[in-house]
Tab-separated table of C-alpha atoms in Angstrom:
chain	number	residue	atom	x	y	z
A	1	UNK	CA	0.000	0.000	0.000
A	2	UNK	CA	1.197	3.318	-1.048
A	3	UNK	CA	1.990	5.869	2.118
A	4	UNK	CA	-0.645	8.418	2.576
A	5	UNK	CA	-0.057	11.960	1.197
A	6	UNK	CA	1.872	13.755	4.035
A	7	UNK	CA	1.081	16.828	5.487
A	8	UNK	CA	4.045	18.661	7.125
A	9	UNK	CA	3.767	20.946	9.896
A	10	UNK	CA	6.761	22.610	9.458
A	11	UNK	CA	8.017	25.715	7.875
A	12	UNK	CA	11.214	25.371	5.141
A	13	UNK	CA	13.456	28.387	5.303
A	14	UNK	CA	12.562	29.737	2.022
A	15	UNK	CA	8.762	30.414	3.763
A	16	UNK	CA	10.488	32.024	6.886
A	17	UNK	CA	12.674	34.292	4.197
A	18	UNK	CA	9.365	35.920	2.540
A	19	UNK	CA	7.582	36.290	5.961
A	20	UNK	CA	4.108	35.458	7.063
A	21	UNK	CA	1.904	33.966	4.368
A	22	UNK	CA	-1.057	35.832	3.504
A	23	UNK	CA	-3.311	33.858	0.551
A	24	UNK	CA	-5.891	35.231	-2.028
A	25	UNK	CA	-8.541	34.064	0.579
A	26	UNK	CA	-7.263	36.483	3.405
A	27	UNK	CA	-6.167	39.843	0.878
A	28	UNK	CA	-8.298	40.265	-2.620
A	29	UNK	CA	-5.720	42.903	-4.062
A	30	UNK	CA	-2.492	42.118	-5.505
A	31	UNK	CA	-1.197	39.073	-8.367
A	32	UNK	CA	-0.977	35.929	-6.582
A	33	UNK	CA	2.336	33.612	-6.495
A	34	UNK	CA	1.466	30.840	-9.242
A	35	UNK	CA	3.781	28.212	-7.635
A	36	UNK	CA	1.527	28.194	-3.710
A	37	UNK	CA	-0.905	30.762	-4.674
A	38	UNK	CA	0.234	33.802	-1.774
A	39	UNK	CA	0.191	37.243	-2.286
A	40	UNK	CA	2.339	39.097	-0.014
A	41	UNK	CA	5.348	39.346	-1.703
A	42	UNK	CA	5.182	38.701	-4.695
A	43	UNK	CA	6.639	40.289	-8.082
A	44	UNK	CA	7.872	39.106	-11.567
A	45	UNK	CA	10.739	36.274	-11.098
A	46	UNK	CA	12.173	34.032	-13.428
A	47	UNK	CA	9.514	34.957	-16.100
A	48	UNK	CA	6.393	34.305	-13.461
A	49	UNK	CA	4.944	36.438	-11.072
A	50	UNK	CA	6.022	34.747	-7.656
A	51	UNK	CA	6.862	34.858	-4.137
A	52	UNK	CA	9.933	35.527	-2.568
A	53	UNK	CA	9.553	32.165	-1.023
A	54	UNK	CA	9.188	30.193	-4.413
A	55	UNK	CA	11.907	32.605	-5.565
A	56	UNK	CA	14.525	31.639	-3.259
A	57	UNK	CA	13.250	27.853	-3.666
A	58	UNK	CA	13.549	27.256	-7.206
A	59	UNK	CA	17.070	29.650	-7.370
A	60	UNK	CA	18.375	27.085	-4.581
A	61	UNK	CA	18.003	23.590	-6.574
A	62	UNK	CA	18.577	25.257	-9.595
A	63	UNK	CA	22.495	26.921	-8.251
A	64	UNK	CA	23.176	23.767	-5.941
A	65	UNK	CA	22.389	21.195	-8.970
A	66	UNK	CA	19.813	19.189	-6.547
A	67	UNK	CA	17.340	17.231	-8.144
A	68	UNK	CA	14.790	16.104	-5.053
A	69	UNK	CA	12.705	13.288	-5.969
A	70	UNK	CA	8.834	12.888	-4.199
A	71	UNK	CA	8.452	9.718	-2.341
A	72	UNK	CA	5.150	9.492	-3.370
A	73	UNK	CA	4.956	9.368	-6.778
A	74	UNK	CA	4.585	13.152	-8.037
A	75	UNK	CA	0.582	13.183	-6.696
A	76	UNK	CA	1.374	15.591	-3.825
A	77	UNK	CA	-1.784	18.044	-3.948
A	78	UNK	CA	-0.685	21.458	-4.860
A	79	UNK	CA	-3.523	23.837	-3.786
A	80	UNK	CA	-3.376	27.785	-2.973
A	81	UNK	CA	-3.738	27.484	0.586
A	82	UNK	CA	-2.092	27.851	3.512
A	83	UNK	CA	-0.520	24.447	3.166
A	84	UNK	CA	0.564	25.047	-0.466
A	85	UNK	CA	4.572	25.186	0.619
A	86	UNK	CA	4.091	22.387	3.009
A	87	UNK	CA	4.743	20.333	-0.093
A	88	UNK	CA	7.796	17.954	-1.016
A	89	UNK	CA	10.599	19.639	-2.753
A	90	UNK	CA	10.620	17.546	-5.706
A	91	UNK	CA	6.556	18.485	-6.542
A	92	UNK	CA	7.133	21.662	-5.260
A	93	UNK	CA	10.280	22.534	-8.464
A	94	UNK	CA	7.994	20.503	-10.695
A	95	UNK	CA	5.126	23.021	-10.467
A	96	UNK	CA	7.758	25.866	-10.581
A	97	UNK	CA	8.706	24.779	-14.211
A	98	UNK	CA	5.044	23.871	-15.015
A	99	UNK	CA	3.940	27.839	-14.364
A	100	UNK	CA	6.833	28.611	-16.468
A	101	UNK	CA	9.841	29.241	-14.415
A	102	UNK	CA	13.018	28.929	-16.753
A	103	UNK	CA	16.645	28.088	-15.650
A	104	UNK	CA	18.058	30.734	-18.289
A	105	UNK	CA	17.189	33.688	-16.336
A	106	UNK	CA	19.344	32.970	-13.639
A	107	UNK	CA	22.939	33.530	-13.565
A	108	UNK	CA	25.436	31.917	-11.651
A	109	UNK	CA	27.700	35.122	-10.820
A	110	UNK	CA	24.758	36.669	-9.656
A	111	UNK	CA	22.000	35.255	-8.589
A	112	UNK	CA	24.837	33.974	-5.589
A	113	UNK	CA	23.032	31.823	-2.850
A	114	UNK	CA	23.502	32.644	1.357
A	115	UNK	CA	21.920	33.527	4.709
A	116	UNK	CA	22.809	36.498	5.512
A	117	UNK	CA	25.488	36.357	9.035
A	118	UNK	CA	24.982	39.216	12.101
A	119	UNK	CA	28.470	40.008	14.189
A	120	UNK	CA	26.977	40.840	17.240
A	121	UNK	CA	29.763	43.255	19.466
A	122	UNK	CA	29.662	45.080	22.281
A	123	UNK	CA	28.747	47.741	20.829
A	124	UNK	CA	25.221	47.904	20.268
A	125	UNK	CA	25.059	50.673	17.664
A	126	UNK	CA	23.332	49.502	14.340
A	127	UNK	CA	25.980	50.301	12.422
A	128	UNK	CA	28.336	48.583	14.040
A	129	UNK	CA	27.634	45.466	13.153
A	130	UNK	CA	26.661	45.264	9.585
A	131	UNK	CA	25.661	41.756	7.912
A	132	UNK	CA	27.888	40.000	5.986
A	133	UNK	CA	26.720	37.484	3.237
A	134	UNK	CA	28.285	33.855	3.740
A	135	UNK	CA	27.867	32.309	0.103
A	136	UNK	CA	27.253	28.492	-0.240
A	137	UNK	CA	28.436	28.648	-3.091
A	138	UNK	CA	32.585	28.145	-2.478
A	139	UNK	CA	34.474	31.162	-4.561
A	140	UNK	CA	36.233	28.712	-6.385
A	141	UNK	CA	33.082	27.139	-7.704
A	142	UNK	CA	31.578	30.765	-8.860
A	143	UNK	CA	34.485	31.390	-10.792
A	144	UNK	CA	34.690	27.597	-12.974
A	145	UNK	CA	30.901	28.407	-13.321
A	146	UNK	CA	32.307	32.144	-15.209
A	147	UNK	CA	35.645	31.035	-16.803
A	148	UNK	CA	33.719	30.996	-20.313
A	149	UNK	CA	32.692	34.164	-19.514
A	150	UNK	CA	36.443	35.486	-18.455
A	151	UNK	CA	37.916	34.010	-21.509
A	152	UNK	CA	35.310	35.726	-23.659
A	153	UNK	CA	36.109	39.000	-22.405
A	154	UNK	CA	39.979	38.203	-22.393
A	155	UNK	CA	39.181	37.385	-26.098
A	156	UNK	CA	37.806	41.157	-26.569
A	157	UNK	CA	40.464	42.820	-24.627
A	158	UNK	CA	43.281	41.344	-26.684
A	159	UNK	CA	41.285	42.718	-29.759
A	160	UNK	CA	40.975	45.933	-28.358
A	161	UNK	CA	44.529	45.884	-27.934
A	162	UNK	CA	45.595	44.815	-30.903
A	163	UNK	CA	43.469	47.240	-32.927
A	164	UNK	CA	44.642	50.086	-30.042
A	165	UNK	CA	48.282	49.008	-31.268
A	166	UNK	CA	47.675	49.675	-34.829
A	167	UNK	CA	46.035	52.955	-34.370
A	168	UNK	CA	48.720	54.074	-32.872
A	169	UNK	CA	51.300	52.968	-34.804
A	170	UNK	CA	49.454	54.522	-37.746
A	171	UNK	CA	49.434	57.814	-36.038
A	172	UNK	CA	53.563	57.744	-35.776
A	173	UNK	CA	53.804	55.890	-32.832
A	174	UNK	CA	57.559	54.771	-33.438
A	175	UNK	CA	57.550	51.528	-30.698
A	176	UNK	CA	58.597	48.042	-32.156
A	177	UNK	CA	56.558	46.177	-33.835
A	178	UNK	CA	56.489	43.559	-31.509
A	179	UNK	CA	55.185	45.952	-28.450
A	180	UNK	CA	51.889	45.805	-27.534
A	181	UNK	CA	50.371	49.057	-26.515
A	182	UNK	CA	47.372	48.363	-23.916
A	183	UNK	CA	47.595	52.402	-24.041
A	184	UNK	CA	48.848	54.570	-25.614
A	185	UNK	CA	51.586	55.448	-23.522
A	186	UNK	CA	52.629	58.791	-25.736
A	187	UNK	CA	55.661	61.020	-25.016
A	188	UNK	CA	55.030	62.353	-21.734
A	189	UNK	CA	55.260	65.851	-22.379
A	190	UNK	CA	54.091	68.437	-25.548
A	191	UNK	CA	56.509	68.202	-28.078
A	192	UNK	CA	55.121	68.190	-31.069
A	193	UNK	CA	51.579	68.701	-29.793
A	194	UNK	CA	49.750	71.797	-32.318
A	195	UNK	CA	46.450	73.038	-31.925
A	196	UNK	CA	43.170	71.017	-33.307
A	197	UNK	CA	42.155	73.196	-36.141
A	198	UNK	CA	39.719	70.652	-38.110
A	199	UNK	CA	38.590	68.084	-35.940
A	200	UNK	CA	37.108	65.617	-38.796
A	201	UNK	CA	40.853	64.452	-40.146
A	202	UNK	CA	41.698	63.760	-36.398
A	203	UNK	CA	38.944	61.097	-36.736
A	204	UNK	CA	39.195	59.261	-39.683
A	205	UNK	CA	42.015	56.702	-38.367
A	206	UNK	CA	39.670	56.235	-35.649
A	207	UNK	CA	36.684	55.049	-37.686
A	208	UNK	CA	38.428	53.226	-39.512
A	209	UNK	CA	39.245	50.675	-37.210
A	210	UNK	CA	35.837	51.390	-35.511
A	211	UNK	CA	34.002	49.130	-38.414
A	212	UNK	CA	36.932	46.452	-37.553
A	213	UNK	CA	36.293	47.080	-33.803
A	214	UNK	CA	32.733	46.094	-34.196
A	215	UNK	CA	32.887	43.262	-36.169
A	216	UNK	CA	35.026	41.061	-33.500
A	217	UNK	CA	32.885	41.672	-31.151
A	218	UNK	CA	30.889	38.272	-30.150
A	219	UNK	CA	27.074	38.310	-31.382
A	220	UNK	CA	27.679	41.584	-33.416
A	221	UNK	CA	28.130	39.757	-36.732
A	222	UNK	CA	25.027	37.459	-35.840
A	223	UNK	CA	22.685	40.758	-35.714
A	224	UNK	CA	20.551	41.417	-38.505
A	225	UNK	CA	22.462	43.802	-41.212
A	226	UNK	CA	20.319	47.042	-39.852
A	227	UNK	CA	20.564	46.837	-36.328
A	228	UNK	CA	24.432	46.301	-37.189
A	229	UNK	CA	24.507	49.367	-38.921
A	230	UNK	CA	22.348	51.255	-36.356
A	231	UNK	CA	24.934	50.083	-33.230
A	232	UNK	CA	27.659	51.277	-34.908
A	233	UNK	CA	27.003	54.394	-36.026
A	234	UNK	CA	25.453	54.956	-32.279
A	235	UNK	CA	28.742	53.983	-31.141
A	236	UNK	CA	31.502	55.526	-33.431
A	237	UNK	CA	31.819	59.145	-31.266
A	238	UNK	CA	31.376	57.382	-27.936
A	239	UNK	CA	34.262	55.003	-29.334
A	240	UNK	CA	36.702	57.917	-30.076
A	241	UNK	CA	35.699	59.660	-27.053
A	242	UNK	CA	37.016	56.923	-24.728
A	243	UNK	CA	40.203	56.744	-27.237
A	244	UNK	CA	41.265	60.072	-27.014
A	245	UNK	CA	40.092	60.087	-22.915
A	246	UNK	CA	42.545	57.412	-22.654
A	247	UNK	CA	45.182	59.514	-24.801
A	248	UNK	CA	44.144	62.613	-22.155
A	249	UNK	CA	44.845	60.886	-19.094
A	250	UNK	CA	48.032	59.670	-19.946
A	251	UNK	CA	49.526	63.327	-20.968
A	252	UNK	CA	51.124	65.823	-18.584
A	253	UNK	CA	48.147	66.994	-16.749
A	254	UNK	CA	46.581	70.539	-17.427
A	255	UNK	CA	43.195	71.326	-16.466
A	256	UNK	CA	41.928	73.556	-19.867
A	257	UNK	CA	43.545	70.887	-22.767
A	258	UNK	CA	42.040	67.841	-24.318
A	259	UNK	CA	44.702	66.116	-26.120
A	260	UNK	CA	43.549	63.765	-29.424
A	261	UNK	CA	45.611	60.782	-30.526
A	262	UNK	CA	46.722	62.428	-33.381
A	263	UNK	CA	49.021	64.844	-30.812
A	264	UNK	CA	46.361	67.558	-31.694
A	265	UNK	CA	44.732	69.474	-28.602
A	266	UNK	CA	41.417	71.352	-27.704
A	267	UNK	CA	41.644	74.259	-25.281
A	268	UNK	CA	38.559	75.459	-23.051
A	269	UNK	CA	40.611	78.370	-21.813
A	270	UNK	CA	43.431	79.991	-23.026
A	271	UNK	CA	45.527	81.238	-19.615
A	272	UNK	CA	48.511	79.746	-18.511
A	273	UNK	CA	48.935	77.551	-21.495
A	274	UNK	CA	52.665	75.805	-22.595
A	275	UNK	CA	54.243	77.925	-24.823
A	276	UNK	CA	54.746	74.375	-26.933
A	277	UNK	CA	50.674	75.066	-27.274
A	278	UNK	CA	50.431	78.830	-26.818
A	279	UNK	CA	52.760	79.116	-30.401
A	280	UNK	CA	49.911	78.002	-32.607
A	281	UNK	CA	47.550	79.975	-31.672
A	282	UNK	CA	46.480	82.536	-34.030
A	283	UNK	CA	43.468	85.077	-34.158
A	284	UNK	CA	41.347	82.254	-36.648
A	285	UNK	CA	42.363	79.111	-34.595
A	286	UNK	CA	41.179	81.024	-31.306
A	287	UNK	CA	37.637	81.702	-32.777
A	288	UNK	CA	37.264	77.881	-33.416
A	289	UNK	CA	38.198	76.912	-29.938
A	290	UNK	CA	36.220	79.468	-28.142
A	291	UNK	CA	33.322	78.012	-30.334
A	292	UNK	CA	34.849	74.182	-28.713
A	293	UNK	CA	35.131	75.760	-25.306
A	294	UNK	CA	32.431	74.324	-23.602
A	295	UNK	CA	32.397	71.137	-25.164
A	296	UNK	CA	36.736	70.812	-24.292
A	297	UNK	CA	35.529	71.334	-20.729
A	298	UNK	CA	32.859	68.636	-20.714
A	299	UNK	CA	34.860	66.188	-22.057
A	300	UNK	CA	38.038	67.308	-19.490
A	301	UNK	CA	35.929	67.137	-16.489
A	302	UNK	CA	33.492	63.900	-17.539
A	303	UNK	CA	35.749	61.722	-19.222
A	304	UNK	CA	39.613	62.713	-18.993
A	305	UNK	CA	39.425	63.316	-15.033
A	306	UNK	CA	37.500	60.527	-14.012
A	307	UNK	CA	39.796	58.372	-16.384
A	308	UNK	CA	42.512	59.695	-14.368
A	309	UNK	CA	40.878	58.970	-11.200
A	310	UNK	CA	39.983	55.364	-11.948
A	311	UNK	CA	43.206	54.169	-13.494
A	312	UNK	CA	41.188	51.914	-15.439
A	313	UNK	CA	43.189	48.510	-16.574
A	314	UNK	CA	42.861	47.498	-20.456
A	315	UNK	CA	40.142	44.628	-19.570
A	316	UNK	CA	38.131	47.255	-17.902
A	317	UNK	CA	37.890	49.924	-20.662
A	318	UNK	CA	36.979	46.727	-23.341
A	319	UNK	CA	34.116	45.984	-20.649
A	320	UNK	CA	32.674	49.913	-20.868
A	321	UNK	CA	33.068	50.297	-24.924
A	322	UNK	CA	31.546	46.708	-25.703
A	323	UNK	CA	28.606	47.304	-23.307
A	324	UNK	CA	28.382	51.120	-24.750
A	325	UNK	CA	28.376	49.274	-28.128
A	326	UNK	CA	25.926	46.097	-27.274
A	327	UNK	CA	23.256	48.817	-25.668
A	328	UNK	CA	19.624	47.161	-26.448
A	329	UNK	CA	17.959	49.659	-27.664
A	330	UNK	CA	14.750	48.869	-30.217
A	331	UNK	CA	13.497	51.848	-31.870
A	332	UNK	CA	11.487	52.406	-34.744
A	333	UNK	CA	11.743	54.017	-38.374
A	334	UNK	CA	9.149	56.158	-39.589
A	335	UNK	CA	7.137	53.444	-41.303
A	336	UNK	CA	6.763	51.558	-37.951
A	337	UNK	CA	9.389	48.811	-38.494
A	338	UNK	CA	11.413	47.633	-35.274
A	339	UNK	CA	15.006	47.972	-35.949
A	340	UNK	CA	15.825	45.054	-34.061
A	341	UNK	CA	14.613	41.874	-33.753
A	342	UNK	CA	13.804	39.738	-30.682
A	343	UNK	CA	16.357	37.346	-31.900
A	344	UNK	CA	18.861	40.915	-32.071
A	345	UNK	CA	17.708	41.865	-28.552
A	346	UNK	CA	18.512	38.594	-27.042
A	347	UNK	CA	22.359	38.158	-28.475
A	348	UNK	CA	22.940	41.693	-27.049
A	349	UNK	CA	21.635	41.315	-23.698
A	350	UNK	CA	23.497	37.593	-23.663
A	351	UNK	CA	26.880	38.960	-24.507
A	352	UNK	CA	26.415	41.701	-22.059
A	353	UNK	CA	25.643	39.408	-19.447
A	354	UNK	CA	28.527	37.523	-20.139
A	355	UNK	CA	30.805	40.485	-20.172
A	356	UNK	CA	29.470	41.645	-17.107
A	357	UNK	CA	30.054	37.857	-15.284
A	358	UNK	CA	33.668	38.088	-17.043
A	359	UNK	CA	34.557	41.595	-15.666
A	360	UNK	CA	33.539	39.710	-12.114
A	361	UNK	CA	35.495	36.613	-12.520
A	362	UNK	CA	38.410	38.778	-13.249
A	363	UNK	CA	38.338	40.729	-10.048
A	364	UNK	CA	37.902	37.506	-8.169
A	365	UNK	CA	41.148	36.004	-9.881
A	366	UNK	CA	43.015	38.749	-9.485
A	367	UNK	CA	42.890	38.820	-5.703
A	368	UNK	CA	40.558	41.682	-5.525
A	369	UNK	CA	39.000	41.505	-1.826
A	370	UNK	CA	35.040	40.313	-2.414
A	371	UNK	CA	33.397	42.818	-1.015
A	372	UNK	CA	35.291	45.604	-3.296
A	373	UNK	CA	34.277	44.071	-6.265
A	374	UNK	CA	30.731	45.164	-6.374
A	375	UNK	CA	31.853	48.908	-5.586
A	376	UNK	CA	34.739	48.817	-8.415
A	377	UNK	CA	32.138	47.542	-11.055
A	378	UNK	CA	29.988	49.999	-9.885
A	379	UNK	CA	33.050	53.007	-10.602
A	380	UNK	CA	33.773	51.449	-14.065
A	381	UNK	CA	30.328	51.040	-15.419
A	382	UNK	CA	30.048	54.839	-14.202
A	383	UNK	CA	32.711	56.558	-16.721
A	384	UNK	CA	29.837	55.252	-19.434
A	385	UNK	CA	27.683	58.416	-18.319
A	386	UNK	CA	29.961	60.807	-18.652
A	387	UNK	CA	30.809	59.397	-22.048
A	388	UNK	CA	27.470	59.102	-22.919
A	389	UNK	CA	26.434	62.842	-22.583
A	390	UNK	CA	29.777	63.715	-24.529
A	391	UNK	CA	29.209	61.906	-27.292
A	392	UNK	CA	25.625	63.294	-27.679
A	393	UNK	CA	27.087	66.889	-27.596
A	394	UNK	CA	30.295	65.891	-29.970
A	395	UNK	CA	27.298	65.281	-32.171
A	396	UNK	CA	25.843	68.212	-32.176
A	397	UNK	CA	29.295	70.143	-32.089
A	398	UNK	CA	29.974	68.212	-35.128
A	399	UNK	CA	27.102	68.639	-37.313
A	400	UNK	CA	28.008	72.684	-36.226
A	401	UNK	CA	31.253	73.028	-37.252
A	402	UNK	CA	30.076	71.103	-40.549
A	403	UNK	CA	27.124	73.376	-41.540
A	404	UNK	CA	29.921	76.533	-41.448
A	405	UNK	CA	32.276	74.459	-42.561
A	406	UNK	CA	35.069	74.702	-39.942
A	407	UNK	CA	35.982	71.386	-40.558
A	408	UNK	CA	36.159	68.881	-43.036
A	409	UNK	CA	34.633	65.231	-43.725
A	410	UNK	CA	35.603	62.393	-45.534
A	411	UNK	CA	33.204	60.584	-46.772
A	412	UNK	CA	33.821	56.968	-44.701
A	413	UNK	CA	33.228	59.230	-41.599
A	414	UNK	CA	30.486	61.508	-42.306
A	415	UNK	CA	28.230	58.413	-42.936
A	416	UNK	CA	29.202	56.306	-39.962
A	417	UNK	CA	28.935	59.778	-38.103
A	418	UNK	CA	25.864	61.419	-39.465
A	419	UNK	CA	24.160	58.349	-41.147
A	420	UNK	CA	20.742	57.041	-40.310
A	421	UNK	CA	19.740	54.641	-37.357
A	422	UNK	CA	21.186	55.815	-34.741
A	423	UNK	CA	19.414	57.529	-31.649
A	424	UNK	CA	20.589	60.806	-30.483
């Protein structure tokens, strides 16, 4: 004779995580978990509107690989009620996948498993004694889970590199050819440095490795031909606005120049200047960069400083320009048409994710202390804002000097630059 259909009496910890259980019987307002039928609680997880409760359940068995099997033969009732958790684990993941809970949407660097640990102390003061989270996952086991991951974005920094090297050597950069240049690591002082007068020429070495750049990025070539096109020309000013950051921060300081791989400069202000700068300025070339002025100080305070600041390493900076690249945006053309597919939107938010878990995985191996690691990503993924608003501007600057034809155009770069699909 089969054993009767249990009835536990007991709580599991996932039900004491989400609190007391309230049910559509006791509160008539809110969406309903579709796993045990509760209400407090409850939002969109995992593709299903559930609790906190059947959260943390199904995220457990999924990260620690279990696979609980019902002692009596998969006919455990599953009702809303009160009793609806009070089920075996194995019927209890089974309904889980039945409402539509899916194992893709959780990821392993992430969605990290633990009960969170008080220190009590003397010292009674609340912030004293702030919790800690104890992982059950080991550290070692996060990372094997992410090495893909790392070696995908290893894959992109080398190419990032290699492309950086070639830029510069194509700009007169006179290192051997077997150096690698992470940066650009130009003479540290201004010899040689003149005056931008024509920013468009200082660009075109730039985008011409941009449509390289692009194309060995992961999932880029997979995207439909528009969406390609739309990406990159979104991306081709914040691209050479991180380059020439990263040529900025690694010149002699000075708060009122923006220096441009080419050994060209921008000046917001004209006091106190080197006299290696101050010797190319003439009446014309002033009028141009007190039209520049504001935009040289945006991109010296939002990009070159915080650059600076961060001391970002070469992994790093490929982490910010493939994520600037890989953004998911979907917008439409005037006849109504999506420029990107759902197939589109789901290789960019995969390689981001990945790139993301990478970036993680390579603070971890690199000794970086665990609870740092959140606040570094946090200062990296910020320099994309201040890139962000100067590439919109270098836009509009652009399209300026262009319409009174202060500087000139070839044609590879005004349509990457000024072509359709893009967003502003």
């Amino acid at each position: 004779m089969d054993p009767p259909i249990p009835e536990y009496t007991h709580l599991d910890h996932e039900q004491e995580e989400a609190g007391p259980s309230t049910t559509k019987t006791e509160e008539d307002d809110g969406p309903c978990c579709l796993v045990c039928g509760r209400v407090a609680n409850t939002g969109h997880h995992y593709g299903v509107t559930a609790c906190l409760g059947c959260k943390t359940f199904f995220r457990r068995v999924v990260l620690q690989k279990n696979s609980p099997k019902c002692k009596y033969k998969n006919q455990c009732r599953l009702e809303k009620s009160v009793n609806a958790k009070r089920l075996c684990r194995s019927c209890r993941y089974k309904k889980c996948l039945e409402v539509g809970m899916t194992e893709d949407a959780l990821h392993p660097c992430r969605d990290v498993i633990g009960r969170r640990v008080r220190h009590h102390s003397v010292d009674s003061s609340p912030i004293s004694t702030p919790p800690s989270i104890s992982p059950q996952l080991s550290i070692s086991k996060m990372i094997s889970l992410c090495d893909g991951d790392h070696e995908l974005l290893q894959t992109i920094t080398e190419m990032d590199t290699d492309i950086r090297t070639r830029t510069a050597r194509k700009l007169g950069v006179t290192d051997s050819e077997e150096e690698q240049i992470h940066f650009y690591s130009p003479t540290p002082d201004y010899t040689n440095v003149s005056v931008n007068h024509g920013i468009g020429p200082s660009l075109k070495v730039d985008i011409i490795y941009l449509k390289e750049w692009v194309n060995r990025i992961p999932g880029y070539p997979d995207l439909s031909a528009r969406y390609q096109e739309h990406l990159m020309r979104r991306f081709c000013l914040r691209y050479t606005v991180i380059e020439h950051g990263l040529y900025t921060a690694q010149m002699p300081y000075h708060k009122n120049v923006w220096f441009l791989s080419d050994r060209t400069c921008l000046v917001s202000e004209f006091e106190n200047l080197p006299e290696e700068i101050r010797r190319h300025l003439t009446p014309k070339v002033i009028r141009e960069q007190k039209l520049l002025a504001p935009f040289t100080e945006m991109l010296i305070h939002d990009v070159a400083d915080p650059l600076r600041k961060l001391k970002p390493d070469s992994i790093e900076i490929a982490t910010v320009k493939t994520l600037m690249l890989l953004k998911p945006t979907c917008l439409k053309e005037v006849e109504g048409e999506y420029l990107a597919t759902e197939s589109d939107l789901k290789t960019v938010n995969e390689v981001r994710n990945r790139v993301i878990a990478g970036l993680y995985t390579h603070y971890i191996k690199s000794g970086m202390d665990q609870e740092q690691v959140p606040i570094r990503i946090s200062e990296v993924l910020h320099l994309t804002g201040g890139v962000e608003v100067c590439a919109a501007r270098a836009l509009e600057e652009m399209h300026l000097l262009r319409v009174f034809n202060l500087s000139s155009f070839d044609q590879n770069s005004a349509e990457v630059i000024f072509g359709l699909y893009r967003d502003y």
